[in-house]
CSV table of C-alpha atoms in Angstrom, one decimal:
chain,number,residue,atom,x,y,z
A,1488,MET,CA,0.0,0.0,0.0
A,1489,ASN,CA,1.3,3.4,-0.9
A,1490,ASP,CA,1.9,6.2,1.7
A,1491,MET,CA,-0.9,8.8,1.1
A,1492,THR,CA,0.6,11.3,3.6
A,1493,PRO,CA,0.5,14.8,2.0
A,1494,ILE,CA,3.9,16.0,0.9
A,1495,GLN,CA,5.2,19.5,0.1
A,1496,THR,CA,5.8,20.2,-3.6
A,1497,THR,CA,5.9,23.3,-5.8
A,1498,LEU,CA,4.5,24.0,-9.3
A,1499,LYS,CA,8.0,23.2,-10.7
A,1500,ASP,CA,7.9,19.7,-9.3
A,1501,TRP,CA,4.9,18.9,-11.6
A,1502,GLU,CA,6.4,20.3,-14.8
A,1503,SER,CA,7.9,17.6,-17.1
A,1504,ASP,CA,10.9,18.2,-19.4
A,1505,GLN,CA,8.6,18.0,-22.5
A,1506,GLU,CA,8.0,21.0,-24.6
A,1507,VAL,CA,4.4,22.1,-24.2
A,1508,ARG,CA,3.0,22.1,-27.7
A,1509,TRP,CA,-0.5,23.5,-28.2
A,1510,CYS,CA,-1.5,26.3,-30.4
A,1511,PRO,CA,-0.4,29.7,-29.1
A,1512,GLY,CA,-3.3,31.1,-27.0
A,1513,CYS,CA,-4.9,27.7,-26.5
A,1514,GLY,CA,-6.9,27.4,-23.3
A,1515,ASP,CA,-5.2,24.2,-22.5
A,1516,TYR,CA,-2.1,26.1,-21.2
A,1517,ALA,CA,-4.2,27.8,-18.5
A,1518,ILE,CA,-5.8,24.5,-17.5
A,1519,LEU,CA,-2.4,22.9,-17.3
A,1520,LYS,CA,-1.1,25.6,-15.0
A,1521,ALA,CA,-4.2,25.5,-12.9
A,1522,VAL,CA,-3.7,21.8,-12.3
A,1523,GLN,CA,0.0,22.2,-11.6
A,1524,ARG,CA,-0.8,24.9,-9.0
A,1525,THR,CA,-3.6,22.8,-7.4
A,1526,LEU,CA,-1.6,19.6,-6.8
A,1527,PRO,CA,0.8,21.2,-4.3
A,1528,GLN,CA,-2.1,22.7,-2.4
A,1529,ILE,CA,-3.7,19.2,-1.9
A,1530,GLY,CA,-0.3,17.7,-0.9
A,1531,ALA,CA,-0.3,15.3,-3.8
A,1532,ASP,CA,2.8,13.1,-4.5
A,1533,PRO,CA,4.0,12.9,-8.1
A,1534,LYS,CA,5.1,9.3,-7.5
A,1535,ASN,CA,1.6,8.4,-6.5
A,1536,THR,CA,-0.2,10.3,-9.2
A,1537,VAL,CA,-1.3,9.1,-12.7
A,1538,PHE,CA,-2.8,11.1,-15.6
A,1539,VAL,CA,-4.7,9.1,-18.2
A,1540,SER,CA,-5.9,10.5,-21.5
A,1541,GLY,CA,-7.5,9.4,-24.7
A,1542,ILE,CA,-7.1,11.2,-28.1
A,1543,GLY,CA,-7.3,14.9,-28.9
A,1544,CYS,CA,-5.6,18.1,-28.1
A,1545,SER,CA,-6.4,17.8,-24.4
A,1546,SER,CA,-5.0,14.3,-24.4
A,1547,ARG,CA,-1.4,15.5,-24.7
A,1548,PHE,CA,-1.8,16.5,-21.0
A,1549,PRO,CA,0.1,13.5,-19.5
A,1550,TYR,CA,3.3,14.4,-21.3
A,1551,TYR,CA,3.5,17.7,-19.5
A,1552,MET,CA,2.9,16.4,-16.0
A,1553,GLU,CA,5.9,15.0,-14.0
A,1554,THR,CA,3.9,12.0,-12.9
A,1555,TYR,CA,3.0,8.6,-14.3
A,1556,GLY,CA,0.9,8.8,-17.3
A,1557,PHE,CA,-1.0,6.9,-20.0
A,1558,HIS,CA,-1.8,8.3,-23.5
A,1559,THR,CA,-4.4,5.7,-24.5
A,1560,ILE,CA,-6.7,5.2,-27.5
A,1561,HIS,CA,-9.7,7.2,-28.7
A,1562,GLY,CA,-12.5,7.2,-26.1
A,1563,ARG,CA,-11.1,4.4,-24.0
A,1564,ALA,CA,-9.4,6.5,-21.2
A,1565,PRO,CA,-12.2,5.6,-18.8
A,1566,ALA,CA,-11.5,1.9,-19.2
A,1567,PHE,CA,-7.8,2.3,-18.7
A,1568,ALA,CA,-8.4,4.6,-15.7
A,1569,THR,CA,-10.8,2.1,-14.1
A,1570,GLY,CA,-8.3,-0.7,-14.6
A,1571,ILE,CA,-5.5,1.4,-13.0
A,1572,LYS,CA,-7.6,2.2,-10.0
A,1573,LEU,CA,-8.7,-1.4,-9.5
A,1574,ALA,CA,-5.1,-2.6,-9.8
A,1575,ASN,CA,-3.8,-0.1,-7.2
A,1576,PRO,CA,-6.6,1.8,-5.4
A,1577,ASP,CA,-4.1,3.9,-3.6
A,1578,LEU,CA,-3.1,5.8,-6.8
A,1579,ASP,CA,-4.4,9.3,-7.3
A,1580,VAL,CA,-5.9,9.0,-10.8
A,1581,TRP,CA,-6.8,12.0,-13.0
A,1582,MET,CA,-8.5,11.4,-16.4
A,1583,VAL,CA,-8.2,14.0,-19.1
A,1584,THR,CA,-10.6,14.0,-22.1
A,1585,GLY,CA,-12.3,16.3,-24.5
A,1586,ASP,CA,-15.8,16.9,-25.7
A,1587,GLY,CA,-15.1,14.8,-28.8
A,1588,ASP,CA,-13.1,12.0,-27.2
A,1589,GLY,CA,-15.3,11.7,-24.1
A,1590,LEU,CA,-18.8,12.2,-25.5
A,1591,SER,CA,-18.6,10.5,-28.9
A,1592,ILE,CA,-16.7,7.3,-29.2
A,1593,GLY,CA,-16.0,7.5,-25.5
A,1594,GLY,CA,-19.5,8.3,-24.3
A,1595,ASN,CA,-20.3,4.6,-23.5
A,1596,HIS,CA,-17.1,4.2,-21.4
A,1597,LEU,CA,-17.5,7.5,-19.6
A,1598,MET,CA,-21.0,6.6,-18.6
A,1599,HIS,CA,-19.9,3.4,-17.0
A,1600,LEU,CA,-17.1,5.0,-15.1
A,1601,LEU,CA,-19.5,7.5,-13.7
A,1602,ARG,CA,-22.2,5.1,-12.8
A,1603,ARG,CA,-19.7,2.7,-11.1
A,1604,ASN,CA,-18.4,5.6,-9.1
A,1605,VAL,CA,-14.7,4.9,-9.6
A,1606,ASN,CA,-12.7,7.1,-7.2
A,1607,LEU,CA,-10.9,9.4,-9.6
A,1608,GLN,CA,-11.2,12.9,-11.2
A,1609,VAL,CA,-12.5,13.4,-14.7
A,1610,MET,CA,-11.6,16.6,-16.4
A,1611,LEU,CA,-13.5,17.1,-19.7
A,1612,PHE,CA,-12.2,20.0,-21.7
A,1613,ASN,CA,-15.1,21.4,-23.7
A,1614,ASN,CA,-14.2,23.6,-26.7
A,1615,GLU,CA,-17.3,22.6,-28.7
A,1616,ILE,CA,-15.1,21.5,-31.6
A,1617,TYR,CA,-12.8,18.8,-32.9
A,1618,GLY,CA,-9.6,20.8,-32.8
A,1619,LEU,CA,-7.2,18.0,-33.6
A,1620,THR,CA,-9.2,17.0,-36.7
A,1621,LYS,CA,-9.0,20.5,-38.1
A,1622,GLY,CA,-12.3,22.0,-36.8
A,1623,GLN,CA,-15.0,19.4,-37.4
A,1624,TYR,CA,-18.1,19.8,-35.3
A,1625,SER,CA,-18.2,17.8,-32.1
A,1626,PRO,CA,-21.1,16.4,-29.9
A,1627,THR,CA,-21.2,19.7,-28.0
A,1628,SER,CA,-21.1,22.1,-31.1
A,1629,ARG,CA,-24.0,24.5,-31.1
A,1630,ILE,CA,-26.7,24.4,-33.8
A,1631,GLY,CA,-25.6,26.4,-36.7
A,1632,THR,CA,-21.8,25.9,-36.1
A,1633,THR,CA,-20.1,26.2,-39.5
A,1634,THR,CA,-17.2,23.7,-40.0
A,1635,PRO,CA,-15.5,21.9,-42.9
A,1636,SER,CA,-18.0,19.0,-42.3
A,1637,THR,CA,-21.0,21.3,-41.8
A,1638,PRO,CA,-20.5,24.2,-44.3
A,1639,MET,CA,-24.2,25.1,-44.0
A,1640,GLY,CA,-24.2,24.9,-40.2
A,1641,SER,CA,-24.6,22.0,-37.9
A,1642,VAL,CA,-28.2,20.8,-37.3
A,1643,ASP,CA,-27.1,18.4,-34.5
A,1644,ARG,CA,-28.6,19.2,-31.1
A,1645,PRO,CA,-25.6,19.5,-28.8
A,1646,ALA,CA,-24.9,17.3,-25.8
A,1647,ASN,CA,-24.8,18.8,-22.4
A,1648,PRO,CA,-21.8,17.3,-20.6
A,1649,CYS,CA,-23.0,18.0,-17.0
A,1650,ALA,CA,-26.5,16.8,-17.8
A,1651,PHE,CA,-24.9,13.6,-19.3
A,1652,ALA,CA,-22.8,13.1,-16.1
A,1653,LEU,CA,-25.8,13.6,-13.8
A,1654,GLY,CA,-27.9,11.2,-16.0
A,1655,SER,CA,-25.1,8.6,-15.8
A,1656,GLY,CA,-25.3,8.7,-12.0
A,1657,ALA,CA,-22.2,10.9,-11.2
A,1658,ARG,CA,-22.1,11.9,-7.6
A,1659,PHE,CA,-19.9,15.0,-8.2
A,1660,VAL,CA,-20.5,17.4,-11.0
A,1661,ALA,CA,-18.8,20.8,-11.4
A,1662,ARG,CA,-18.1,23.4,-14.0
A,1663,GLY,CA,-15.3,25.9,-14.6
A,1664,PHE,CA,-13.4,27.5,-17.5
A,1665,ASP,CA,-9.8,27.7,-18.5
A,1666,VAL,CA,-8.7,31.1,-17.4
A,1667,SER,CA,-10.9,31.4,-14.3
A,1668,LYS,CA,-9.2,32.2,-11.0
A,1669,ASN,CA,-11.7,29.8,-9.4
A,1670,LEU,CA,-10.7,26.7,-11.4
A,1671,PRO,CA,-8.2,25.5,-8.7
A,1672,ASP,CA,-10.9,25.7,-6.1
A,1673,VAL,CA,-13.2,23.5,-8.2
A,1674,LEU,CA,-10.3,21.0,-8.7
A,1675,ILE,CA,-9.6,20.9,-5.0
A,1676,ALA,CA,-13.3,20.1,-4.3
A,1677,ALA,CA,-13.3,17.4,-6.9
A,1678,HIS,CA,-10.2,15.8,-5.4
A,1679,ARG,CA,-11.7,15.9,-1.9
A,1680,HIS,CA,-14.8,14.0,-3.1
A,1681,GLN,CA,-14.6,10.2,-2.6
A,1682,GLY,CA,-15.9,8.8,-5.9
A,1683,ALA,CA,-16.0,9.7,-9.5
A,1684,ALA,CA,-15.7,13.5,-9.8
A,1685,PHE,CA,-16.7,15.0,-13.1
A,1686,ILE,CA,-15.5,18.5,-14.0
A,1687,GLU,CA,-16.5,20.2,-17.3
A,1688,ILE,CA,-14.0,22.9,-18.2
A,1689,PHE,CA,-14.9,25.3,-20.9
A,1690,GLN,CA,-11.8,25.8,-23.0
A,1691,ASN,CA,-11.1,28.3,-25.8
A,1692,CYS,CA,-10.0,26.8,-29.1
A,1693,ILE,CA,-8.1,29.8,-30.5
A,1694,VAL,CA,-7.9,28.5,-34.0
A,1695,TYR,CA,-11.2,26.7,-34.8
A,1696,ASN,CA,-13.8,28.0,-32.4
A,1697,LYS,CA,-12.3,31.3,-31.0
A,1698,ASP,CA,-14.0,33.1,-28.2
A,1699,VAL,CA,-17.1,30.9,-28.4
A,1700,PHE,CA,-17.5,31.3,-24.6
A,1701,ASN,CA,-16.9,35.0,-24.5
A,1702,ASP,CA,-20.6,35.5,-23.9
A,1703,PHE,CA,-20.0,34.5,-20.3
A,1704,ALA,CA,-16.3,34.1,-19.9
A,1705,ALA,CA,-15.1,37.5,-21.0
A,1706,PRO,CA,-13.7,39.5,-18.1
A,1707,LYS,CA,-15.7,42.6,-18.7
A,1708,GLY,CA,-19.1,42.3,-17.1
A,1709,ALA,CA,-18.5,38.7,-16.0
A,1710,GLU,CA,-20.3,39.2,-12.7
A,1711,ASP,CA,-23.5,39.8,-14.6
A,1712,ARG,CA,-23.2,36.6,-16.6
A,1713,GLN,CA,-21.6,34.1,-14.1
A,1714,LEU,CA,-23.3,32.4,-11.2
A,1715,TRP,CA,-20.6,30.9,-9.0
A,1716,LEU,CA,-22.1,28.4,-6.6
A,1717,THR,CA,-21.1,27.9,-3.0
A,1718,ASP,CA,-22.6,25.3,-0.8
A,1719,GLY,CA,-24.8,26.9,1.9
A,1720,GLU,CA,-24.7,30.3,0.2
A,1721,PRO,CA,-27.6,32.1,-1.7
A,1722,MET,CA,-27.5,31.9,-5.5
A,1723,LEU,CA,-26.6,35.5,-6.1
A,1724,TYR,CA,-24.9,37.2,-9.0
A,1725,ALA,CA,-24.5,40.6,-10.6
A,1726,GLY,CA,-23.0,42.0,-7.4
A,1727,GLY,CA,-25.8,40.6,-5.3
A,1728,THR,CA,-28.5,42.5,-7.2
A,1729,LYS,CA,-29.9,39.4,-8.9
A,1730,GLY,CA,-30.6,35.9,-7.7
A,1731,ILE,CA,-32.2,32.5,-8.6
A,1732,LYS,CA,-35.6,31.6,-7.2
A,1733,LEU,CA,-37.4,28.3,-7.3
A,1734,ASP,CA,-41.0,28.8,-8.5
A,1735,LEU,CA,-43.0,26.1,-6.8
A,1736,ASP,CA,-46.0,26.5,-9.1
A,1737,THR,CA,-44.0,25.6,-12.2
A,1738,LEU,CA,-41.1,23.8,-10.5
A,1739,SER,CA,-38.7,25.8,-12.4
A,1740,LEU,CA,-35.9,28.3,-11.7
A,1741,GLN,CA,-36.4,32.0,-12.2
A,1742,VAL,CA,-34.2,35.2,-12.1
A,1743,VAL,CA,-35.3,37.7,-9.5
A,1744,ASP,CA,-34.1,41.2,-8.6
A,1745,VAL,CA,-32.6,41.6,-5.1
A,1746,VAL,CA,-33.2,45.0,-3.4
A,1747,ASP,CA,-30.9,46.3,-0.7
A,1748,GLY,CA,-29.3,42.9,-0.3
A,1749,ASP,CA,-32.6,41.3,1.0
A,1750,TRP,CA,-32.3,38.1,-0.9
A,1751,GLN,CA,-34.6,36.2,1.6
A,1752,SER,CA,-37.5,38.5,0.7
A,1753,ALA,CA,-36.8,38.0,-3.0
A,1754,GLY,CA,-37.0,34.2,-2.5
A,1755,VAL,CA,-33.5,33.5,-3.6
A,1756,ILE,CA,-32.6,29.8,-2.8
A,1757,VAL,CA,-29.6,28.6,-0.9
A,1758,HIS,CA,-27.3,26.3,-2.8
A,1759,ASN,CA,-27.3,22.7,-1.5
A,1760,VAL,CA,-24.7,20.5,-3.2
A,1761,LYS,CA,-26.7,17.4,-2.2
A,1762,ASN,CA,-29.9,18.5,-4.0
A,1763,ARG,CA,-29.8,16.5,-7.2
A,1764,ALA,CA,-33.0,17.9,-8.6
A,1765,ILE,CA,-31.7,21.5,-8.4
A,1766,ALA,CA,-28.4,20.4,-9.9
A,1767,HIS,CA,-30.3,19.1,-12.9
A,1768,MET,CA,-32.1,22.4,-13.3
A,1769,LEU,CA,-28.9,24.4,-13.0
A,1770,VAL,CA,-27.1,22.5,-15.8
A,1771,GLU,CA,-30.0,22.9,-18.1
A,1772,LEU,CA,-30.5,26.7,-17.6
A,1773,PRO,CA,-30.4,28.5,-21.0
A,1774,PHE,CA,-27.7,31.1,-21.1
A,1775,GLY,CA,-28.9,34.5,-21.8
A,1776,PRO,CA,-32.1,34.7,-19.8
A,1777,PHE,CA,-29.9,33.0,-17.0
A,1778,PRO,CA,-26.3,33.3,-16.0
A,1779,MET,CA,-23.9,30.4,-16.5
A,1780,ALA,CA,-23.9,28.2,-13.4
A,1781,LEU,CA,-20.3,27.5,-12.4
A,1782,GLY,CA,-18.5,25.8,-9.5
A,1783,VAL,CA,-19.7,22.6,-7.7
A,1784,LEU,CA,-23.2,21.9,-8.8
A,1785,TYR,CA,-23.6,18.5,-7.1
A,1786,ASP,CA,-21.6,16.7,-4.5
A,1787,ASP,CA,-23.1,13.7,-2.7
A,1788,PRO,CA,-20.6,10.9,-2.0
A,1789,ARG,CA,-21.5,7.2,-1.9
A,1790,PRO,CA,-19.3,4.0,-1.6
A,1791,THR,CA,-16.8,3.7,-4.4
A,1792,PHE,CA,-16.6,1.0,-7.0
A,1793,GLU,CA,-13.1,-0.2,-6.1
A,1794,SER,CA,-14.0,-0.4,-2.4
A,1795,ALA,CA,-16.9,-2.7,-3.3
A,1796,VAL,CA,-14.7,-4.8,-5.5
A,1797,ILE,CA,-12.0,-5.2,-2.8
A,1798,GLU,CA,-14.6,-6.2,-0.3
A,1799,GLN,CA,-16.2,-8.7,-2.6
A,1800,ASN,CA,-12.8,-10.2,-3.5
A,1801,ALA,CA,-12.0,-10.5,0.2
A,1802,LYS,CA,-15.2,-12.4,0.9
A,1803,ALA,CA,-14.6,-14.7,-2.1
A,1804,SER,CA,-11.1,-15.6,-1.0
A,1805,GLU,CA,-12.0,-16.0,2.7
A,1806,GLY,CA,-10.8,-19.4,4.0
A,1807,ARG,CA,-9.6,-20.4,0.5
A,1808,GLU,CA,-6.1,-21.5,-0.5
A,1809,ALA,CA,-4.4,-19.5,-3.2
A,1810,ASN,CA,-3.1,-22.5,-5.3
A,1811,LEU,CA,-3.3,-22.0,-9.1
A,1812,ALA,CA,-2.0,-25.5,-9.9
A,1813,LYS,CA,-4.7,-27.0,-7.7
A,1814,LEU,CA,-7.4,-24.8,-9.3
A,1815,LEU,CA,-6.3,-25.8,-12.8
A,1816,ALA,CA,-6.4,-29.5,-11.9
A,1817,LYS,CA,-9.9,-29.3,-10.4
A,1818,GLY,CA,-12.9,-30.8,-12.1
A,1819,GLN,CA,-12.8,-32.8,-15.3
A,1820,THR,CA,-9.1,-33.3,-16.1
A,1821,TRP,CA,-7.3,-36.1,-17.9
A,1822,THR,CA,-3.7,-37.0,-18.8
A,1823,VAL,CA,-2.7,-38.1,-22.3
A,1824,ALA,CA,0.1,-40.7,-22.0
A,1825,PRO,CA,2.6,-40.8,-24.8
A,1826,SER,CA,2.7,-43.9,-26.9
A,1827,ALA,CA,5.5,-45.6,-28.7
A,1828,ALA,CA,4.2,-44.3,-32.1
A,1829,ASP,CA,4.4,-40.7,-31.0
A,1830,PRO,CA,7.3,-38.8,-32.5
A,1831,VAL,CA,10.1,-37.8,-30.2
């Protein structure tokens, strides 16, 4: 068993000797630095940490981390990450995927990782495009997105990563974006969660889908367009002048004005990370009439997959002898004796 005692490291301890190669201005650089700043804060040990990725721009991530790493095959990172965690549950496993890798060919694998509740962190970089394949539309591309494969605009209804995660049974769902100062706090909360922690990270593709998230991520006026959620705190934004209310007649969320800071009278609800129904509503809020809900949307732990497997294996082997030769010889076995006619 590995020693999980927190150790002291710096950002430099997590930087590999590989040249970081993404397009200049790519949001992946900011996410990489956020992760490298976060790991020292949680006392992580590079020798006990594994980064697993699939295929895509985001999947170059393991090369740039001074840890163990696996750059696997398209969409199959969840299967590899699950196997790694089962083989050595003490490892701190982080999975990196993109909206294309994780929600197209990898959607099936990701669903099962989340429903099984494997104790690891999933970072899904969502830039709403296939950047590595030169700008084809992805499962999260918006209707009307013009690409080489959809020159007249995509007619696909986009997938909602956080809604997918909740629907798959994820017990931790969060959102952030590449250059946000709050992203490390979201990553710390995900690491603290015991079980599968899913984090959607909006990421700017500077070449093929530039500034697609500027409607809420641009610094100017951001407080009017971003709802950062804190457990136990009222859902306020726009400097506390607006909030989110639950309309009990329609069972839907509404934007309300808050006068003189009196959010109680306005009916603003308090965020409860264990309220799954509200989390579903938050991830489905249409941007424009509503702010973008960010931070930890849902966090309600339950026993992990690997703990159940370990317990089951212990029960199965209780009182039994570990003898492979005896096991192979059990049941219907026979011996073929050589005859004189057999060639030597």
